XYZ file of C-alpha atoms in Angstrom:
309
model
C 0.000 0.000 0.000
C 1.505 3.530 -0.885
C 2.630 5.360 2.149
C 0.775 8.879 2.819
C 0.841 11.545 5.130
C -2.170 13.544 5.120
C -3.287 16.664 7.138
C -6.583 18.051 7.615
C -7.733 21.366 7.729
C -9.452 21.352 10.611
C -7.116 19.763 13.238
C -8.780 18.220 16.444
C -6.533 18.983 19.568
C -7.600 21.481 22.276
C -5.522 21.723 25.566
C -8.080 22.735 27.587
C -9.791 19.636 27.500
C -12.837 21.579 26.514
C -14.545 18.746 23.848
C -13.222 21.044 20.690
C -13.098 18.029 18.339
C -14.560 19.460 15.056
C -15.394 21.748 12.721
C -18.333 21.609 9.311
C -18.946 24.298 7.173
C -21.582 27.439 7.914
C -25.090 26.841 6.838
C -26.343 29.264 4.670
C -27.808 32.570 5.614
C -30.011 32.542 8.135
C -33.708 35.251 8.065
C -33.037 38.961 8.692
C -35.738 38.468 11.180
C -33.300 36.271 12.699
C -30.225 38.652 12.432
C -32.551 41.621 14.062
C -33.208 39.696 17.015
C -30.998 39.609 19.698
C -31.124 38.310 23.078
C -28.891 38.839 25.755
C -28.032 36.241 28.032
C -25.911 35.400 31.271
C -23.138 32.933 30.923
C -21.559 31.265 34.475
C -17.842 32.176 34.543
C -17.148 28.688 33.732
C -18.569 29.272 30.595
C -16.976 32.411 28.884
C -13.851 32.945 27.644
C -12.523 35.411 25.383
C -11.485 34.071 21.719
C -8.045 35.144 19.829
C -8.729 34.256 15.941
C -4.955 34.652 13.774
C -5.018 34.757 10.579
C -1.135 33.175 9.370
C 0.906 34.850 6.807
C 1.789 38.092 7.953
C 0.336 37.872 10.775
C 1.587 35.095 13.491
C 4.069 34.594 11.311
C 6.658 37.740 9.735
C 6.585 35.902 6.538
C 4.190 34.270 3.484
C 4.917 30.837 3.788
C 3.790 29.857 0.585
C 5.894 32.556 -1.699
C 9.098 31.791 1.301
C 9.798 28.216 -0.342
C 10.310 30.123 -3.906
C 13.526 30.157 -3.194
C 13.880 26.354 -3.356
C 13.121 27.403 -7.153
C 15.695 26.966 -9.614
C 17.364 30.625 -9.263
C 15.049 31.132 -6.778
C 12.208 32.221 -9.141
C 9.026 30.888 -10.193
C 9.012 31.062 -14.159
C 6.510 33.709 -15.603
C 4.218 31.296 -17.256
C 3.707 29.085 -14.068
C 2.859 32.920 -12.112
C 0.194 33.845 -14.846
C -1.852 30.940 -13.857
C -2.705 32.784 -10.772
C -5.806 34.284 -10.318
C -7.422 36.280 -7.592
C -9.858 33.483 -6.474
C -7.249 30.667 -7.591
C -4.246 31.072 -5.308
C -4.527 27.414 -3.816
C -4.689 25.781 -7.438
C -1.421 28.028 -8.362
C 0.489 27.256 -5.356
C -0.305 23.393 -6.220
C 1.269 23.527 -9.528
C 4.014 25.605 -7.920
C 4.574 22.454 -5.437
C 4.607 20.509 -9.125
C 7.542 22.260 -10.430
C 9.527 22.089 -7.067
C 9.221 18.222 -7.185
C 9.993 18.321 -10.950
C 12.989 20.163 -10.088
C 14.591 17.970 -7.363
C 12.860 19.592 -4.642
C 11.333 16.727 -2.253
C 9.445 16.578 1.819
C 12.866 17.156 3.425
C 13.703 20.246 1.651
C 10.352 21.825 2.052
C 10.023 20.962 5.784
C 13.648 22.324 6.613
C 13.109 25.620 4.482
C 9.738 26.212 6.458
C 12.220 25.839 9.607
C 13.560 29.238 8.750
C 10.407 31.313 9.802
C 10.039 33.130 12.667
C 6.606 34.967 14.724
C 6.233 38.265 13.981
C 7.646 40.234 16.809
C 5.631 40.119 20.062
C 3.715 36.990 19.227
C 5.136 34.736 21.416
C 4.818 37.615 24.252
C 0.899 37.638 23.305
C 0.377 33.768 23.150
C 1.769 33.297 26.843
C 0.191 36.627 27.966
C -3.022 36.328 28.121
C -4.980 34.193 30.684
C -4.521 30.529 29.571
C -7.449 29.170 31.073
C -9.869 32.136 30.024
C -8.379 32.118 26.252
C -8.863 30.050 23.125
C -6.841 30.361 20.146
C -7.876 29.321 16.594
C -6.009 30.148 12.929
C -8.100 30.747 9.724
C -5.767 30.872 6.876
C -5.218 30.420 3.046
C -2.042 28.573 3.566
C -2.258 24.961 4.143
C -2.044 22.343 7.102
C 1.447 20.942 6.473
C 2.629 24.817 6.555
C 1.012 25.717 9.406
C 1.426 22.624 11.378
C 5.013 22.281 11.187
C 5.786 25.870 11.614
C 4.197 25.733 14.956
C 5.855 22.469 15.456
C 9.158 23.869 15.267
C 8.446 27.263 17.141
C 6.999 25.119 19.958
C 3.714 26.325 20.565
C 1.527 24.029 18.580
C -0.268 23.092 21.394
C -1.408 26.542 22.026
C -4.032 26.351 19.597
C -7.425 24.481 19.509
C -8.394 24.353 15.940
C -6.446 25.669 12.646
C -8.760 25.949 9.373
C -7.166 25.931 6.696
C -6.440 24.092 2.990
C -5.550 20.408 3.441
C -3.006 18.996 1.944
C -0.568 15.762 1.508
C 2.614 14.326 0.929
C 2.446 11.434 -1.877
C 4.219 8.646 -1.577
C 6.368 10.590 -4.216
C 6.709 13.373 -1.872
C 5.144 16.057 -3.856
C 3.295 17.973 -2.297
C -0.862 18.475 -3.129
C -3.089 20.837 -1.935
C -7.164 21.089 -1.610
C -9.705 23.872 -1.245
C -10.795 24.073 2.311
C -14.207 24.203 0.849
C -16.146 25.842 -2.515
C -18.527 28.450 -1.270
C -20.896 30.915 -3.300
C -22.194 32.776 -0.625
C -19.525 35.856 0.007
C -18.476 37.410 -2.594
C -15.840 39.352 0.043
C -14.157 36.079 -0.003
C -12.264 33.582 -2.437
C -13.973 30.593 -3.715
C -11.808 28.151 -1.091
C -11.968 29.929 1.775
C -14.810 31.998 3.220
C -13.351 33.207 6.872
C -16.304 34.719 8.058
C -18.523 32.097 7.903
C -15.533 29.639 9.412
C -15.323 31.887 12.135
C -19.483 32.104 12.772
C -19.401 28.423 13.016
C -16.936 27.542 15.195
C -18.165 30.123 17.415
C -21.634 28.314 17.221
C -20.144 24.914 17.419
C -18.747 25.974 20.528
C -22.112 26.948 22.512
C -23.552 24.130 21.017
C -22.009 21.540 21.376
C -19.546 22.519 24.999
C -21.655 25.214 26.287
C -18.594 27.950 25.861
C -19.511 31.325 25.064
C -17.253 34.186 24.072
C -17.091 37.267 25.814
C -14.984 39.216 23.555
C -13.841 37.903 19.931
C -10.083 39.289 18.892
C -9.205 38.625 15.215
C -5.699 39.373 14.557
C -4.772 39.901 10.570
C -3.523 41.732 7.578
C -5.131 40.762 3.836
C -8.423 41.816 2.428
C -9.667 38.456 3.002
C -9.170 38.925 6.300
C -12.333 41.797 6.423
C -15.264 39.175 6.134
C -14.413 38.079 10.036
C -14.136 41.442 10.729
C -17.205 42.610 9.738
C -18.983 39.530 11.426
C -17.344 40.995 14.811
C -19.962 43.243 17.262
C -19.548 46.114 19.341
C -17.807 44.269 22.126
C -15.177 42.777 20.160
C -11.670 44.176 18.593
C -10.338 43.364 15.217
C -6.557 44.264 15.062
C -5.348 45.018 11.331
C -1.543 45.353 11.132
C 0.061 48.371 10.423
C 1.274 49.103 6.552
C -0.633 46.169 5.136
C -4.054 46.112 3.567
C -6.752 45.517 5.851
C -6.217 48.561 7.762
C -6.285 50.307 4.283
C -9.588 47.839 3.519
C -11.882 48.459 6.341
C -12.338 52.670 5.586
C -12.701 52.142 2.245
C -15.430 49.108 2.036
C -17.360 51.633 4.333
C -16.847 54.747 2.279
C -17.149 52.613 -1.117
C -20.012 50.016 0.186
C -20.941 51.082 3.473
C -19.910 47.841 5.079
C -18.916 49.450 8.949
C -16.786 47.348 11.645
C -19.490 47.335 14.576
C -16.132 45.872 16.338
C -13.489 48.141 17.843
C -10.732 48.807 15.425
C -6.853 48.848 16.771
C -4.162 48.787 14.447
C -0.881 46.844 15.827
C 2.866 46.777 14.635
C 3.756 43.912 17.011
C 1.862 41.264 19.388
C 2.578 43.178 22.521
C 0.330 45.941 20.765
C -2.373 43.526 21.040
C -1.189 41.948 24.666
C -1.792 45.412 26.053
C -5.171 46.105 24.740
C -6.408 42.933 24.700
C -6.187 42.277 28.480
C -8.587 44.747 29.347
C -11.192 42.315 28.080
C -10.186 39.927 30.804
C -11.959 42.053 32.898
C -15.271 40.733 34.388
C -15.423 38.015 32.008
C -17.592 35.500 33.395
C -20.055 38.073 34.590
C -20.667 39.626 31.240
C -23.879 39.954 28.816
C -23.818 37.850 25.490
C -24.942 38.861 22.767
C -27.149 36.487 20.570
C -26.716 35.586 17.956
C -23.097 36.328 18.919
C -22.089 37.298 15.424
C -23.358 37.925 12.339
C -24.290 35.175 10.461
C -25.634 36.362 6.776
C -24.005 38.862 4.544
C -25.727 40.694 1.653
C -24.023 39.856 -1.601
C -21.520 43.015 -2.004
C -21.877 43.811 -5.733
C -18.251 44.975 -7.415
């Protein structure tokens, strides 16, 4: 039988021991009745924690890991007519037939793996991942790299463990070891999102999953990130959570300008960060009184009106 190693893009591991075990796509959108109504409840302590959602690239980590192993490339470039098969909604397809010419050109697991070695957080992460409260925190990644990336990059920083679910694009090691990659899923539904990976709607149902199926409730959401894709989780967000853009990339340049252009407004506090002890610092004043604080429900929003271009 050929030998595999496969990696999923939902990873079941939590170190709370809090029964997060899986992940399935969000439903689609629910009534505006629905999305108009909203109770407020009160959680035991027990009960609420605040979330930290990451996006990846750029974000926990001070680098793109997909374009970093171009330099396993012969001269370390990727050859024009390989780069104009990129598309704005096909990035995961591209970076698969970039994985093809790497193994055509020698490249094999070993060389990948010990090239992702080379990244490094982004300054002040590891000072924000062992800052906050441990056992009043959950951390999650939504990202358009892929689990073999993500997973051993963590691996090799150490702090795996840390997080309770990554979502992500699978992918796999053949038993040639090239590397192949998958859509996390196809979705229709956003058009503020690519075809493989709709974050919003990722991050609505793993919030859901999580009061339905453990009885944990969120206090305060935190997304941390830096793309345009990263604005459909941001806009899910409510007035008593924070979405943290990073300075000089896009998404702080993204979130004015869909609400001047389309009038899509963060309810969410907006704080723009240049490291993770920007975040540390504000985000531990959410710590405060958690366990005796209001939820909203629905928590966040769950249906977005098709944003025509």
């Amino acid at each position: 039988m050929d030998s595999f190693t496969f990696y999923y893009c939902a990873i079941s591991f939590c170190p709370y021991d809090c029964g997060c075990w899986r992940s399935s796509l969000l439903l689609p959108a629910e009534t505006d009745e629905y999305l108009e109504t909203q109770t407020l409840c009160q959680m035991e302590s027990k009960d609420q924690k605040v979330l930290l959602a990451f996006d990846f690239d750029h974000t926990l980590i001070d680098n793109n890991s997909d374009t970093y192993i171009y330099k396993l490339a012969p001269g370390h470039k990727i050859p024009a007519d390989l780069k104009n098969l990129y598309r704005k909604d096909g990035w995961t397809h591209y970076m698969g037939e970039v994985f093809k010419y790497l193994h055509s050109n020698g490249m094999r697991k070993e060389d990948i793996l010990n090239c992702l070695k080379e990244i490094k957080l982004t300054d002040g992460m590891r000072e924000l991942l062992i800052g906050v409260p441990k056992d009043l925190t959950e951390f999650i990644i939504i990202s358009d790299s892929n689990a073999v990336f993500i997973n051993h990059i963590l691996q090799n920083l150490g702090i795996r463990e840390l997080f309770c679910n990554i979502f992500t694009n699978p992918a796999e090691f053949d038993e040639n070891e090239c590397l192949h990659l998958q859509m996390y899923h196809h979705q229709d539904w956003c058009s503020l999102s690519t075809k493989n990976l709709c974050k919003g709607s990722i991050l609505a149902n793993y919030i859901k999953s999580r009061e339905e199926e453990a009885n944990v409730y969120f206090s305060t959401i935190a997304y941390v990130g830096d793309g345009v894709n990263d604005f459909c989780p941001s806009l899910r967000l409510k007035n008593c959570d924070i979405v943290f853009p990073r300075c000089g990339y896009d998404l702080l340049n993204v979130i004015p300008k869909m609400e001047a252009e389309k009038g899509l407004k963060l309810d969410a506090d907006v704080c723009p960060w240049d490291t993770g002890k920007d975040i540390l610092e504000r985000l531990l004043l959410c710590y405060n009184g958690v366990g005796q604080q209001e939820i909203l429900r629905p928590r966040v929003r769950e249906q977005l009106l098709k944003v025509e271009n």
